[in-house]
Structure formats: structure tokens, C-alpha cells
Amino acid sequence: MANRIRGLLRRIARSYVLFVVIGVVVGLALAPVAWNATSSEGTVAVVPVAGTIDGGTSAGVSSMLQQARSDPDVEAVVLLVNSGGGGAAASEEMYLQTKRTAEEMPLVTSVDASAASGAYYTIAPSDHIYAKPSSTVGSVGVLATTPQELEPTGIVSTTGPNKLTGGDEREFNYILESLGNAFVGAVFEQRGDRLELSRSDVEQARVYSGTQAVQNGMVDSIGGRQAAVEHAADEADLDSYDVRVMRPGGTTRFLSRSNYVSSNASNKEMVTAEYLYGEEPTEPVFLMVPVSYLDTAGNGSGTPPTNATADLGGTHVA
């Protein structure tokens, strides 16, 4: 009898121990892990600026920057740039958007293959610009197809002497020079204290490697996207942070093969310069691209249109 009682007590004790163990295990599984836990202090948003800058590119980048500015979790922005520029008006709009963003939060840029012409205009307001040694930056200037002379016509009547022609050559050159001066002025406004180049040097519209650009102040440091993200987080005083890559929709178009090859865009295509100025332009088209990107023959030769004019701090025929 005594043995049966002792056996029963042992079984009860074992059951109690098992119950306690199960309870502890279940409790650990359900309870939040508190040791070594870290919480994000904010988000660094990565905004791609890729391909030829046109109205679609401008609208997409502007929308992403607007989302970043309005999101209370986003504390800093990194621009990931792989572009040789594009249309003048679209490039100016992107410059205004990045300038506004830089006024509200840290803005850091990482240049991939290139940030030339309108793309460099876009990133000028950055707090810090990183580039790879093989990246290309610069080409500060404006190109335009000149207006075509129109024969007098008895079919169209106008209310002003320049309504039909759009103005004379002097007026056209004044517009072109004004656009070029605005571009150069923006570069000096944003980076003047860091540039080792004179205004005349910048107006020459040279293209520099990443290493050269660090030396002359058009770029701040050699580095990639990770360095840019870490720098942006540091500028925002974030010890722990999330990184959110924002993906634009649509097709990314490239004039440059090197930009195309280095891009990881999911939907991309190569286009010729005719995409920007048309097969036979009959009206002025103002562009912010290196002249080497232009190819009227569509064969990759880089031949500029015969009626292209370049503004390099004055008016010069390309």
C-alpha cells in the first residue's frame, strides 16, 4: 500500500514538472523577445533616377520624392543615379524637386554609371555626392535644335509678327543662353564652396571621371550606394534604420549603352536621340544631354543633328 502511494506521488511530481516545462516553452514562444532587441528610428528612402529624363521620368521621380517628404517615417533620401540627362524642362523640374527635398531632410546621391548634363543638374542640391572611379559626371550645358525657316504662306494668318516663326535667331540664342546660365548658376549656388573649378571651367561642359570629379569638387567622395545610405542615415542621426527602395513604374529608356548595361531596371530599352528631338525637328527642342549621345542616323554613331546648337556659357555651334 505504501509503495503504491509513493509511486502515485512520483507520477504526480513528474506530471507537474512536465507541465511547468511545457508552460515555460509555450510562454517563451508567445512572449516578445526582449533581449538584444532594436527598433528602427526611421527610414532611408532610395529613389532611382535612371534613363533618359523625359516627362515620364520627371513625373515618376517627383512623385517618389513627394511620397518621401510626406511620409513621417522617412528621415533621409538617397538618389541612385544612372542617367545622361534628357529634356531641359524635365531636368529643371527634377532639380526643383530635389532642391525642395534637400531643404526638408538630408539628401545624398550615389552615381552609378553616370550623372551627366540634366542628371547632374538634378543632383546638384545633394548634401553629399558619391561616385565610382569609373562613373562619369558633368557636361553642364544645353543643346537645342534651331528653328527652321518657314516660307511665307497665304494659308496661315497671325496676330503678331513672330507668331509664325517663333522669333528671330537673336531671340532664340537669348533663350538658349538663359537656359545655360540657369544651369551653371544652379551648380554654383549648390556647390560653389566645394568646387575647384572656375565658372569658365564649368561652362566648358566637360565630362569627368568619378576620380577627377572628386578632385575638382563636382563630386564629394568615391563610394557606392551603401556608403550613400550610411551617410544619409548619419546625417539624419539614425543609429538604427530601415531602407526602402522605391520602384518607378513604366519603361526606362536609355540613350547610352553604358547606362543601359549597368541598369538593373526591370523594364528597360535602348532608344536613339530621335526619341528626344524627332526625325526632322521643325521647332526648337532644348536638351540637357552630352552631344555624344545625339545620333540622327539612328546607327549609334553619335553624330549630332546638323542644326544643333550648344550653350556652353555662350552660344556656340556644335
PDB file of C-alpha atoms in Angstrom:
ATOM      1  CA  MET A   1       0.000   0.000   0.000  1.00  0.00           C
ATOM      2  CA  ALA A   2       2.767   2.399   0.948  1.00  0.00           C
ATOM      3  CA  ASN A   3       4.637   1.560  -2.282  1.00  0.00           C
ATOM      4  CA  ARG A   4       1.542   2.339  -4.360  1.00  0.00           C
ATOM      5  CA  ILE A   5       1.198   5.708  -2.636  1.00  0.00           C
ATOM      6  CA  ARG A   6       4.885   6.563  -3.228  1.00  0.00           C
ATOM      7  CA  GLY A   7       4.532   5.559  -6.918  1.00  0.00           C
ATOM      8  CA  LEU A   8       1.455   7.712  -7.310  1.00  0.00           C
ATOM      9  CA  LEU A   9       3.251  10.688  -5.763  1.00  0.00           C
ATOM     10  CA  ARG A  10       6.240  10.233  -8.139  1.00  0.00           C
ATOM     11  CA  ARG A  11       3.878  10.182 -11.167  1.00  0.00           C
ATOM     12  CA  ILE A  12       2.161  13.342  -9.930  1.00  0.00           C
ATOM     13  CA  ALA A  13       5.558  15.036  -9.422  1.00  0.00           C
ATOM     14  CA  ARG A  14       6.718  14.079 -12.940  1.00  0.00           C
ATOM     15  CA  SER A  15       3.467  15.373 -14.419  1.00  0.00           C
ATOM     16  CA  TYR A  16       3.883  18.650 -12.547  1.00  0.00           C
ATOM     17  CA  VAL A  17       7.461  19.102 -13.785  1.00  0.00           C
ATOM     18  CA  LEU A  18       6.372  18.324 -17.369  1.00  0.00           C
ATOM     19  CA  PHE A  19       3.522  20.825 -17.067  1.00  0.00           C
ATOM     20  CA  VAL A  20       5.918  23.510 -15.824  1.00  0.00           C
ATOM     21  CA  VAL A  21       8.396  22.821 -18.656  1.00  0.00           C
ATOM     22  CA  ILE A  22       5.660  22.961 -21.295  1.00  0.00           C
ATOM     23  CA  GLY A  23       4.369  26.171 -19.771  1.00  0.00           C
ATOM     24  CA  VAL A  24       7.798  27.776 -19.920  1.00  0.00           C
ATOM     25  CA  VAL A  25       8.354  26.735 -23.558  1.00  0.00           C
ATOM     26  CA  VAL A  26       4.930  27.976 -24.646  1.00  0.00           C
ATOM     27  CA  GLY A  27       5.468  31.194 -22.744  1.00  0.00           C
ATOM     28  CA  LEU A  28       8.780  31.805 -24.490  1.00  0.00           C
ATOM     29  CA  ALA A  29       7.198  31.145 -27.866  1.00  0.00           C
ATOM     30  CA  LEU A  30       4.375  33.608 -27.269  1.00  0.00           C
ATOM     31  CA  ALA A  31       6.252  36.335 -25.427  1.00  0.00           C
ATOM     32  CA  PRO A  32       8.147  39.011 -27.440  1.00  0.00           C
ATOM     33  CA  VAL A  33      11.904  38.600 -27.494  1.00  0.00           C
ATOM     34  CA  ALA A  34      13.242  41.424 -25.377  1.00  0.00           C
ATOM     35  CA  TRP A  35      16.978  40.761 -25.290  1.00  0.00           C
ATOM     36  CA  ASN A  36      19.233  42.481 -27.864  1.00  0.00           C
ATOM     37  CA  ALA A  37      16.110  43.951 -29.445  1.00  0.00           C
ATOM     38  CA  THR A  38      16.461  47.059 -31.622  1.00  0.00           C
ATOM     39  CA  SER A  39      13.776  49.233 -33.146  1.00  0.00           C
ATOM     40  CA  SER A  40      14.049  51.384 -36.245  1.00  0.00           C
ATOM     41  CA  GLU A  41      14.382  55.099 -35.619  1.00  0.00           C
ATOM     42  CA  GLY A  42      13.366  55.947 -39.146  1.00  0.00           C
ATOM     43  CA  THR A  43      13.635  55.079 -42.840  1.00  0.00           C
ATOM     44  CA  VAL A  44      16.112  55.996 -45.571  1.00  0.00           C
ATOM     45  CA  ALA A  45      14.256  56.102 -48.886  1.00  0.00           C
ATOM     46  CA  VAL A  46      16.248  55.184 -52.010  1.00  0.00           C
ATOM     47  CA  VAL A  47      14.903  56.878 -55.145  1.00  0.00           C
ATOM     48  CA  PRO A  48      16.248  55.699 -58.544  1.00  0.00           C
ATOM     49  CA  VAL A  49      16.921  58.332 -61.216  1.00  0.00           C
ATOM     50  CA  ALA A  50      17.600  56.216 -64.281  1.00  0.00           C
ATOM     51  CA  GLY A  51      17.455  56.557 -68.031  1.00  0.00           C
ATOM     52  CA  THR A  52      16.648  59.444 -70.301  1.00  0.00           C
ATOM     53  CA  ILE A  53      14.968  62.307 -68.472  1.00  0.00           C
ATOM     54  CA  ASP A  54      11.607  62.984 -70.100  1.00  0.00           C
ATOM     55  CA  GLY A  55       8.202  63.951 -68.790  1.00  0.00           C
ATOM     56  CA  GLY A  56       7.531  60.427 -67.541  1.00  0.00           C
ATOM     57  CA  THR A  57      10.846  60.239 -65.690  1.00  0.00           C
ATOM     58  CA  SER A  58      10.283  63.644 -64.160  1.00  0.00           C
ATOM     59  CA  ALA A  59       6.749  62.775 -63.033  1.00  0.00           C
ATOM     60  CA  GLY A  60       7.869  59.444 -61.549  1.00  0.00           C
ATOM     61  CA  VAL A  61      10.834  60.858 -59.617  1.00  0.00           C
ATOM     62  CA  SER A  62       8.792  63.864 -58.460  1.00  0.00           C
ATOM     63  CA  SER A  63       6.074  61.534 -57.176  1.00  0.00           C
ATOM     64  CA  MET A  64       8.557  59.366 -55.271  1.00  0.00           C
ATOM     65  CA  LEU A  65      10.205  62.411 -53.692  1.00  0.00           C
ATOM     66  CA  GLN A  66       6.822  63.791 -52.728  1.00  0.00           C
ATOM     67  CA  GLN A  67       5.941  60.472 -51.078  1.00  0.00           C
ATOM     68  CA  ALA A  68       9.230  60.548 -49.181  1.00  0.00           C
ATOM     69  CA  ARG A  69       8.629  64.089 -47.954  1.00  0.00           C
ATOM     70  CA  SER A  70       5.092  63.327 -46.798  1.00  0.00           C
ATOM     71  CA  ASP A  71       5.957  60.037 -45.043  1.00  0.00           C
ATOM     72  CA  PRO A  72       6.652  60.704 -41.339  1.00  0.00           C
ATOM     73  CA  ASP A  73       8.865  57.583 -41.179  1.00  0.00           C
ATOM     74  CA  VAL A  74      11.268  58.804 -43.889  1.00  0.00           C
ATOM     75  CA  GLU A  75      14.141  60.756 -42.367  1.00  0.00           C
ATOM     76  CA  ALA A  76      16.529  60.903 -45.349  1.00  0.00           C
ATOM     77  CA  VAL A  77      16.661  60.263 -49.105  1.00  0.00           C
ATOM     78  CA  VAL A  78      19.316  58.684 -51.324  1.00  0.00           C
ATOM     79  CA  LEU A  79      19.205  59.313 -55.075  1.00  0.00           C
ATOM     80  CA  LEU A  80      20.578  56.363 -57.056  1.00  0.00           C
ATOM     81  CA  VAL A  81      21.509  57.958 -60.383  1.00  0.00           C
ATOM     82  CA  ASN A  82      22.261  56.368 -63.729  1.00  0.00           C
ATOM     83  CA  SER A  83      21.367  58.932 -66.383  1.00  0.00           C
ATOM     84  CA  GLY A  84      22.891  61.071 -69.100  1.00  0.00           C
ATOM     85  CA  GLY A  85      20.189  63.714 -68.882  1.00  0.00           C
ATOM     86  CA  GLY A  86      17.388  64.475 -71.295  1.00  0.00           C
ATOM     87  CA  GLY A  87      14.873  67.237 -71.902  1.00  0.00           C
ATOM     88  CA  ALA A  88      15.674  70.654 -70.420  1.00  0.00           C
ATOM     89  CA  ALA A  89      12.246  71.315 -68.908  1.00  0.00           C
ATOM     90  CA  ALA A  90      12.002  67.833 -67.367  1.00  0.00           C
ATOM     91  CA  SER A  91      15.523  68.155 -65.929  1.00  0.00           C
ATOM     92  CA  GLU A  92      14.695  71.534 -64.407  1.00  0.00           C
ATOM     93  CA  GLU A  93      11.572  70.109 -62.771  1.00  0.00           C
ATOM     94  CA  MET A  94      13.609  67.320 -61.202  1.00  0.00           C
ATOM     95  CA  TYR A  95      16.167  69.864 -59.958  1.00  0.00           C
ATOM     96  CA  LEU A  96      13.380  71.822 -58.255  1.00  0.00           C
ATOM     97  CA  GLN A  97      12.053  68.631 -56.640  1.00  0.00           C
ATOM     98  CA  THR A  98      15.446  67.558 -55.284  1.00  0.00           C
ATOM     99  CA  LYS A  99      16.142  71.083 -54.059  1.00  0.00           C
ATOM    100  CA  ARG A 100      12.845  71.117 -52.157  1.00  0.00           C
ATOM    101  CA  THR A 101      13.572  67.674 -50.688  1.00  0.00           C
ATOM    102  CA  ALA A 102      17.078  68.707 -49.597  1.00  0.00           C
ATOM    103  CA  GLU A 103      15.557  71.666 -47.740  1.00  0.00           C
ATOM    104  CA  GLU A 104      13.398  69.288 -45.665  1.00  0.00           C
ATOM    105  CA  MET A 105      15.720  66.332 -44.983  1.00  0.00           C
ATOM    106  CA  PRO A 106      19.213  65.001 -45.732  1.00  0.00           C
ATOM    107  CA  LEU A 107      19.635  64.173 -49.434  1.00  0.00           C
ATOM    108  CA  VAL A 108      22.626  62.102 -50.574  1.00  0.00           C
ATOM    109  CA  THR A 109      23.397  60.890 -54.107  1.00  0.00           C
ATOM    110  CA  SER A 110      25.113  57.759 -55.375  1.00  0.00           C
ATOM    111  CA  VAL A 111      26.193  57.947 -59.025  1.00  0.00           C
ATOM    112  CA  ASP A 112      26.264  54.636 -60.844  1.00  0.00           C
ATOM    113  CA  ALA A 113      27.430  54.750 -64.476  1.00  0.00           C
ATOM    114  CA  SER A 114      26.815  58.470 -64.980  1.00  0.00           C
ATOM    115  CA  ALA A 115      25.128  61.648 -63.892  1.00  0.00           C
ATOM    116  CA  ALA A 116      25.642  63.890 -66.889  1.00  0.00           C
ATOM    117  CA  SER A 117      24.032  67.119 -68.036  1.00  0.00           C
ATOM    118  CA  GLY A 118      20.385  67.175 -66.878  1.00  0.00           C
ATOM    119  CA  ALA A 119      21.073  64.358 -64.416  1.00  0.00           C
ATOM    120  CA  TYR A 120      23.883  66.376 -62.820  1.00  0.00           C
ATOM    121  CA  TYR A 121      21.512  69.356 -62.708  1.00  0.00           C
ATOM    122  CA  THR A 122      19.094  67.100 -60.810  1.00  0.00           C
ATOM    123  CA  ILE A 123      21.595  66.072 -58.126  1.00  0.00           C
ATOM    124  CA  ALA A 124      23.268  69.454 -57.616  1.00  0.00           C
ATOM    125  CA  PRO A 125      21.303  70.188 -54.391  1.00  0.00           C
ATOM    126  CA  SER A 126      22.590  66.980 -52.733  1.00  0.00           C
ATOM    127  CA  ASP A 127      24.263  67.320 -49.340  1.00  0.00           C
ATOM    128  CA  HIS A 128      26.869  64.810 -50.491  1.00  0.00           C
ATOM    129  CA  ILE A 129      27.575  63.100 -53.828  1.00  0.00           C
ATOM    130  CA  TYR A 130      29.285  59.713 -54.114  1.00  0.00           C
ATOM    131  CA  ALA A 131      30.582  58.307 -57.398  1.00  0.00           C
ATOM    132  CA  LYS A 132      32.577  55.318 -58.538  1.00  0.00           C
ATOM    133  CA  PRO A 133      36.008  55.870 -60.087  1.00  0.00           C
ATOM    134  CA  SER A 134      34.559  54.817 -63.463  1.00  0.00           C
ATOM    135  CA  SER A 135      31.434  56.986 -63.164  1.00  0.00           C
ATOM    136  CA  THR A 136      31.107  59.996 -65.455  1.00  0.00           C
ATOM    137  CA  VAL A 137      29.697  63.343 -64.342  1.00  0.00           C
ATOM    138  CA  GLY A 138      29.488  66.857 -65.721  1.00  0.00           C
ATOM    139  CA  SER A 139      28.528  68.120 -69.180  1.00  0.00           C
ATOM    140  CA  VAL A 140      26.973  71.264 -67.715  1.00  0.00           C
ATOM    141  CA  GLY A 141      25.241  72.908 -70.672  1.00  0.00           C
ATOM    142  CA  VAL A 142      22.286  72.979 -73.039  1.00  0.00           C
ATOM    143  CA  LEU A 143      21.761  71.778 -76.604  1.00  0.00           C
ATOM    144  CA  ALA A 144      18.946  72.789 -78.919  1.00  0.00           C
ATOM    145  CA  THR A 145      17.749  72.143 -82.419  1.00  0.00           C
ATOM    146  CA  THR A 146      17.494  75.501 -84.155  1.00  0.00           C
ATOM    147  CA  PRO A 147      14.141  76.688 -85.505  1.00  0.00           C
ATOM    148  CA  GLN A 148      13.582  76.103 -89.206  1.00  0.00           C
ATOM    149  CA  GLU A 149      12.994  78.968 -91.601  1.00  0.00           C
ATOM    150  CA  LEU A 150       9.445  78.921 -92.869  1.00  0.00           C
ATOM    151  CA  GLU A 151       8.384  80.079 -96.294  1.00  0.00           C
ATOM    152  CA  PRO A 152       5.763  82.839 -96.384  1.00  0.00           C
ATOM    153  CA  THR A 153       2.324  81.354 -96.649  1.00  0.00           C
ATOM    154  CA  GLY A 154      -1.053  82.744 -97.597  1.00  0.00           C
ATOM    155  CA  ILE A 155      -2.830  79.951 -95.751  1.00  0.00           C
ATOM    156  CA  VAL A 156      -1.994  80.909 -92.154  1.00  0.00           C
ATOM    157  CA  SER A 157      -2.691  84.361 -90.728  1.00  0.00           C
ATOM    158  CA  THR A 158      -1.228  85.509 -87.399  1.00  0.00           C
ATOM    159  CA  THR A 159      -1.842  88.248 -84.836  1.00  0.00           C
ATOM    160  CA  GLY A 160       1.835  89.060 -84.317  1.00  0.00           C
ATOM    161  CA  PRO A 161       4.976  89.200 -86.474  1.00  0.00           C
ATOM    162  CA  ASN A 162       6.688  86.336 -84.586  1.00  0.00           C
ATOM    163  CA  LYS A 163       3.658  84.087 -84.173  1.00  0.00           C
ATOM    164  CA  LEU A 164       4.539  82.088 -87.267  1.00  0.00           C
ATOM    165  CA  THR A 165       8.313  81.909 -86.839  1.00  0.00           C
ATOM    166  CA  GLY A 166       8.574  81.931 -83.035  1.00  0.00           C
ATOM    167  CA  GLY A 167      11.093  84.771 -83.153  1.00  0.00           C
ATOM    168  CA  ASP A 168      14.336  85.557 -84.900  1.00  0.00           C
ATOM    169  CA  GLU A 169      17.749  83.939 -84.400  1.00  0.00           C
ATOM    170  CA  ARG A 170      18.849  86.504 -81.831  1.00  0.00           C
ATOM    171  CA  GLU A 171      15.833  85.772 -79.638  1.00  0.00           C
ATOM    172  CA  PHE A 172      16.409  82.037 -79.959  1.00  0.00           C
ATOM    173  CA  ASN A 173      20.046  82.408 -78.899  1.00  0.00           C
ATOM    174  CA  TYR A 174      18.982  84.556 -75.934  1.00  0.00           C
ATOM    175  CA  ILE A 175      16.634  81.801 -74.720  1.00  0.00           C
ATOM    176  CA  LEU A 176      19.341  79.176 -75.162  1.00  0.00           C
ATOM    177  CA  GLU A 177      21.914  81.243 -73.293  1.00  0.00           C
ATOM    178  CA  SER A 178      19.440  81.930 -70.483  1.00  0.00           C
ATOM    179  CA  LEU A 179      18.870  78.188 -70.006  1.00  0.00           C
ATOM    180  CA  GLY A 180      22.596  77.543 -69.939  1.00  0.00           C
ATOM    181  CA  ASN A 181      23.213  80.328 -67.427  1.00  0.00           C
ATOM    182  CA  ALA A 182      20.449  78.982 -65.178  1.00  0.00           C
ATOM    183  CA  PHE A 183      22.114  75.537 -65.210  1.00  0.00           C
ATOM    184  CA  VAL A 184      25.577  76.888 -64.427  1.00  0.00           C
ATOM    185  CA  GLY A 185      24.137  79.242 -61.814  1.00  0.00           C
ATOM    186  CA  ALA A 186      22.373  76.361 -60.055  1.00  0.00           C
ATOM    187  CA  VAL A 187      25.619  74.362 -59.909  1.00  0.00           C
ATOM    188  CA  PHE A 188      27.451  77.273 -58.285  1.00  0.00           C
ATOM    189  CA  GLU A 189      24.570  78.061 -55.957  1.00  0.00           C
ATOM    190  CA  GLN A 190      24.516  74.492 -54.658  1.00  0.00           C
ATOM    191  CA  ARG A 191      28.201  73.529 -54.822  1.00  0.00           C
ATOM    192  CA  GLY A 192      30.147  76.775 -55.218  1.00  0.00           C
ATOM    193  CA  ASP A 193      32.006  76.411 -51.915  1.00  0.00           C
ATOM    194  CA  ARG A 194      33.176  72.913 -52.870  1.00  0.00           C
ATOM    195  CA  LEU A 195      34.164  73.473 -56.498  1.00  0.00           C
ATOM    196  CA  GLU A 196      37.797  73.757 -57.503  1.00  0.00           C
ATOM    197  CA  LEU A 197      36.646  74.964 -60.931  1.00  0.00           C
ATOM    198  CA  SER A 198      36.012  78.496 -62.137  1.00  0.00           C
ATOM    199  CA  ARG A 199      32.717  79.440 -63.761  1.00  0.00           C
ATOM    200  CA  SER A 200      34.502  79.455 -67.111  1.00  0.00           C
ATOM    201  CA  ASP A 201      35.744  75.903 -66.467  1.00  0.00           C
ATOM    202  CA  VAL A 202      32.230  74.663 -65.693  1.00  0.00           C
ATOM    203  CA  GLU A 203      30.855  76.413 -68.791  1.00  0.00           C
ATOM    204  CA  GLN A 204      33.150  74.286 -70.961  1.00  0.00           C
ATOM    205  CA  ALA A 205      30.749  71.380 -70.301  1.00  0.00           C
ATOM    206  CA  ARG A 206      33.472  68.798 -69.837  1.00  0.00           C
ATOM    207  CA  VAL A 207      32.719  65.260 -68.691  1.00  0.00           C
ATOM    208  CA  TYR A 208      34.823  63.951 -65.797  1.00  0.00           C
ATOM    209  CA  SER A 209      35.507  60.536 -64.340  1.00  0.00           C
ATOM    210  CA  GLY A 210      34.486  59.944 -60.759  1.00  0.00           C
ATOM    211  CA  THR A 211      38.091  60.296 -59.606  1.00  0.00           C
ATOM    212  CA  GLN A 212      38.559  63.577 -61.478  1.00  0.00           C
ATOM    213  CA  ALA A 213      35.220  64.862 -60.187  1.00  0.00           C
ATOM    214  CA  VAL A 214      36.292  64.309 -56.568  1.00  0.00           C
ATOM    215  CA  GLN A 215      39.442  66.312 -57.260  1.00  0.00           C
ATOM    216  CA  ASN A 216      37.613  69.243 -58.826  1.00  0.00           C
ATOM    217  CA  GLY A 217      34.681  69.285 -56.376  1.00  0.00           C
ATOM    218  CA  MET A 218      31.853  68.203 -58.662  1.00  0.00           C
ATOM    219  CA  VAL A 219      31.644  65.031 -56.536  1.00  0.00           C
ATOM    220  CA  ASP A 220      32.430  64.729 -52.836  1.00  0.00           C
ATOM    221  CA  SER A 221      33.649  61.149 -52.333  1.00  0.00           C
ATOM    222  CA  ILE A 222      34.392  57.865 -54.032  1.00  0.00           C
ATOM    223  CA  GLY A 223      31.844  55.291 -52.926  1.00  0.00           C
ATOM    224  CA  GLY A 224      28.745  53.310 -53.824  1.00  0.00           C
ATOM    225  CA  ARG A 225      25.133  53.116 -52.780  1.00  0.00           C
ATOM    226  CA  GLN A 226      25.853  51.545 -49.372  1.00  0.00           C
ATOM    227  CA  ALA A 227      28.145  54.422 -48.464  1.00  0.00           C
ATOM    228  CA  ALA A 228      25.445  56.851 -49.568  1.00  0.00           C
ATOM    229  CA  VAL A 229      22.780  55.140 -47.454  1.00  0.00           C
ATOM    230  CA  GLU A 230      25.017  55.104 -44.379  1.00  0.00           C
ATOM    231  CA  HIS A 231      25.926  58.756 -44.909  1.00  0.00           C
ATOM    232  CA  ALA A 232      22.265  59.750 -45.247  1.00  0.00           C
ATOM    233  CA  ALA A 233      21.371  57.866 -42.063  1.00  0.00           C
ATOM    234  CA  ASP A 234      24.229  59.548 -40.218  1.00  0.00           C
ATOM    235  CA  GLU A 235      23.085  62.983 -41.426  1.00  0.00           C
ATOM    236  CA  ALA A 236      19.610  62.167 -40.072  1.00  0.00           C
ATOM    237  CA  ASP A 237      21.090  60.986 -36.723  1.00  0.00           C
ATOM    238  CA  LEU A 238      19.722  57.462 -37.197  1.00  0.00           C
ATOM    239  CA  ASP A 239      21.543  54.716 -35.301  1.00  0.00           C
ATOM    240  CA  SER A 240      19.082  52.058 -36.463  1.00  0.00           C
ATOM    241  CA  TYR A 241      17.037  52.438 -39.623  1.00  0.00           C
ATOM    242  CA  ASP A 242      15.127  50.743 -42.401  1.00  0.00           C
ATOM    243  CA  VAL A 243      15.975  51.135 -46.086  1.00  0.00           C
ATOM    244  CA  ARG A 244      13.095  51.410 -48.515  1.00  0.00           C
ATOM    245  CA  VAL A 245      13.842  51.228 -52.251  1.00  0.00           C
ATOM    246  CA  MET A 246      11.112  52.975 -54.215  1.00  0.00           C
ATOM    247  CA  ARG A 247      10.452  51.472 -57.644  1.00  0.00           C
ATOM    248  CA  PRO A 248       9.211  53.637 -60.518  1.00  0.00           C
ATOM    249  CA  GLY A 249       6.727  52.149 -62.963  1.00  0.00           C
ATOM    250  CA  GLY A 250       6.883  52.098 -66.754  1.00  0.00           C
ATOM    251  CA  THR A 251       9.774  51.617 -69.153  1.00  0.00           C
ATOM    252  CA  THR A 252      13.198  53.124 -68.504  1.00  0.00           C
ATOM    253  CA  ARG A 253      14.733  54.407 -71.754  1.00  0.00           C
ATOM    254  CA  PHE A 254      18.446  54.875 -72.343  1.00  0.00           C
ATOM    255  CA  LEU A 255      20.462  56.786 -74.933  1.00  0.00           C
ATOM    256  CA  SER A 256      23.753  55.486 -73.538  1.00  0.00           C
ATOM    257  CA  ARG A 257      24.769  51.840 -73.820  1.00  0.00           C
ATOM    258  CA  SER A 258      26.922  52.050 -70.669  1.00  0.00           C
ATOM    259  CA  ASN A 259      23.964  53.354 -68.676  1.00  0.00           C
ATOM    260  CA  TYR A 260      21.732  50.646 -70.135  1.00  0.00           C
ATOM    261  CA  VAL A 261      24.158  47.833 -69.303  1.00  0.00           C
ATOM    262  CA  SER A 262      24.689  48.976 -65.714  1.00  0.00           C
ATOM    263  CA  SER A 263      20.973  49.468 -65.018  1.00  0.00           C
ATOM    264  CA  ASN A 264      19.001  46.878 -63.049  1.00  0.00           C
ATOM    265  CA  ALA A 265      15.643  48.304 -64.125  1.00  0.00           C
ATOM    266  CA  SER A 266      13.152  45.510 -64.708  1.00  0.00           C
ATOM    267  CA  ASN A 267      11.783  47.059 -67.896  1.00  0.00           C
ATOM    268  CA  LYS A 268      14.356  48.950 -69.967  1.00  0.00           C
ATOM    269  CA  GLU A 269      15.113  49.688 -73.617  1.00  0.00           C
ATOM    270  CA  MET A 270      17.640  51.499 -75.768  1.00  0.00           C
ATOM    271  CA  VAL A 271      16.435  54.445 -77.843  1.00  0.00           C
ATOM    272  CA  THR A 272      18.105  56.819 -80.279  1.00  0.00           C
ATOM    273  CA  ALA A 273      18.233  60.575 -79.861  1.00  0.00           C
ATOM    274  CA  GLU A 274      15.312  60.853 -82.251  1.00  0.00           C
ATOM    275  CA  TYR A 275      13.207  59.940 -79.244  1.00  0.00           C
ATOM    276  CA  LEU A 276      14.052  63.397 -77.869  1.00  0.00           C
ATOM    277  CA  TYR A 277      14.073  65.667 -80.907  1.00  0.00           C
ATOM    278  CA  GLY A 278      12.193  63.764 -83.615  1.00  0.00           C
ATOM    279  CA  GLU A 279      13.191  62.647 -87.068  1.00  0.00           C
ATOM    280  CA  GLU A 280      13.082  66.101 -88.659  1.00  0.00           C
ATOM    281  CA  PRO A 281      12.634  68.719 -85.936  1.00  0.00           C
ATOM    282  CA  THR A 282      10.802  71.820 -87.174  1.00  0.00           C
ATOM    283  CA  GLU A 283      10.749  73.636 -83.842  1.00  0.00           C
ATOM    284  CA  PRO A 284      13.393  74.223 -81.162  1.00  0.00           C
ATOM    285  CA  VAL A 285      13.926  71.291 -78.788  1.00  0.00           C
ATOM    286  CA  PHE A 286      16.003  72.177 -75.727  1.00  0.00           C
ATOM    287  CA  LEU A 287      18.053  69.304 -74.332  1.00  0.00           C
ATOM    288  CA  MET A 288      20.409  68.674 -71.434  1.00  0.00           C
ATOM    289  CA  VAL A 289      22.460  65.735 -72.702  1.00  0.00           C
ATOM    290  CA  PRO A 290      26.093  65.304 -73.774  1.00  0.00           C
ATOM    291  CA  VAL A 291      26.378  65.948 -77.507  1.00  0.00           C
ATOM    292  CA  SER A 292      27.921  62.482 -77.911  1.00  0.00           C
ATOM    293  CA  TYR A 293      24.503  60.982 -77.111  1.00  0.00           C
ATOM    294  CA  LEU A 294      22.905  62.528 -80.194  1.00  0.00           C
ATOM    295  CA  ASP A 295      22.574  60.430 -83.311  1.00  0.00           C
ATOM    296  CA  THR A 296      20.238  61.478 -86.084  1.00  0.00           C
ATOM    297  CA  ALA A 297      21.141  58.474 -88.220  1.00  0.00           C
ATOM    298  CA  GLY A 298      19.996  56.054 -85.537  1.00  0.00           C
ATOM    299  CA  ASN A 299      23.096  53.940 -86.002  1.00  0.00           C
ATOM    300  CA  GLY A 300      24.909  54.729 -82.745  1.00  0.00           C
ATOM    301  CA  SER A 301      27.469  56.960 -84.442  1.00  0.00           C
ATOM    302  CA  GLY A 302      26.871  59.829 -82.040  1.00  0.00           C
ATOM    303  CA  THR A 303      26.537  62.324 -84.907  1.00  0.00           C
ATOM    304  CA  PRO A 304      24.683  65.437 -83.713  1.00  0.00           C
ATOM    305  CA  PRO A 305      21.899  66.939 -85.799  1.00  0.00           C
ATOM    306  CA  THR A 306      23.172  69.421 -88.353  1.00  0.00           C
ATOM    307  CA  ASN A 307      21.011  72.153 -86.809  1.00  0.00           C
ATOM    308  CA  ALA A 308      22.108  71.544 -83.201  1.00  0.00           C
ATOM    309  CA  THR A 309      23.298  74.493 -81.179  1.00  0.00           C
ATOM    310  CA  ALA A 310      25.077  74.117 -77.851  1.00  0.00           C
ATOM    311  CA  ASP A 311      25.082  76.581 -74.998  1.00  0.00           C
ATOM    312  CA  LEU A 312      28.310  76.440 -73.019  1.00  0.00           C
ATOM    313  CA  GLY A 313      28.070  79.732 -71.205  1.00  0.00           C
ATOM    314  CA  GLY A 314      27.505  81.480 -74.546  1.00  0.00           C
ATOM    315  CA  THR A 315      26.208  80.438 -77.921  1.00  0.00           C
ATOM    316  CA  HIS A 316      28.324  78.080 -79.977  1.00  0.00           C
ATOM    317  CA  VAL A 317      27.525  75.880 -82.921  1.00  0.00           C
ATOM    318  CA  ALA A 318      28.099  72.225 -82.157  1.00  0.00           C
TER     319      ALA A 318
END
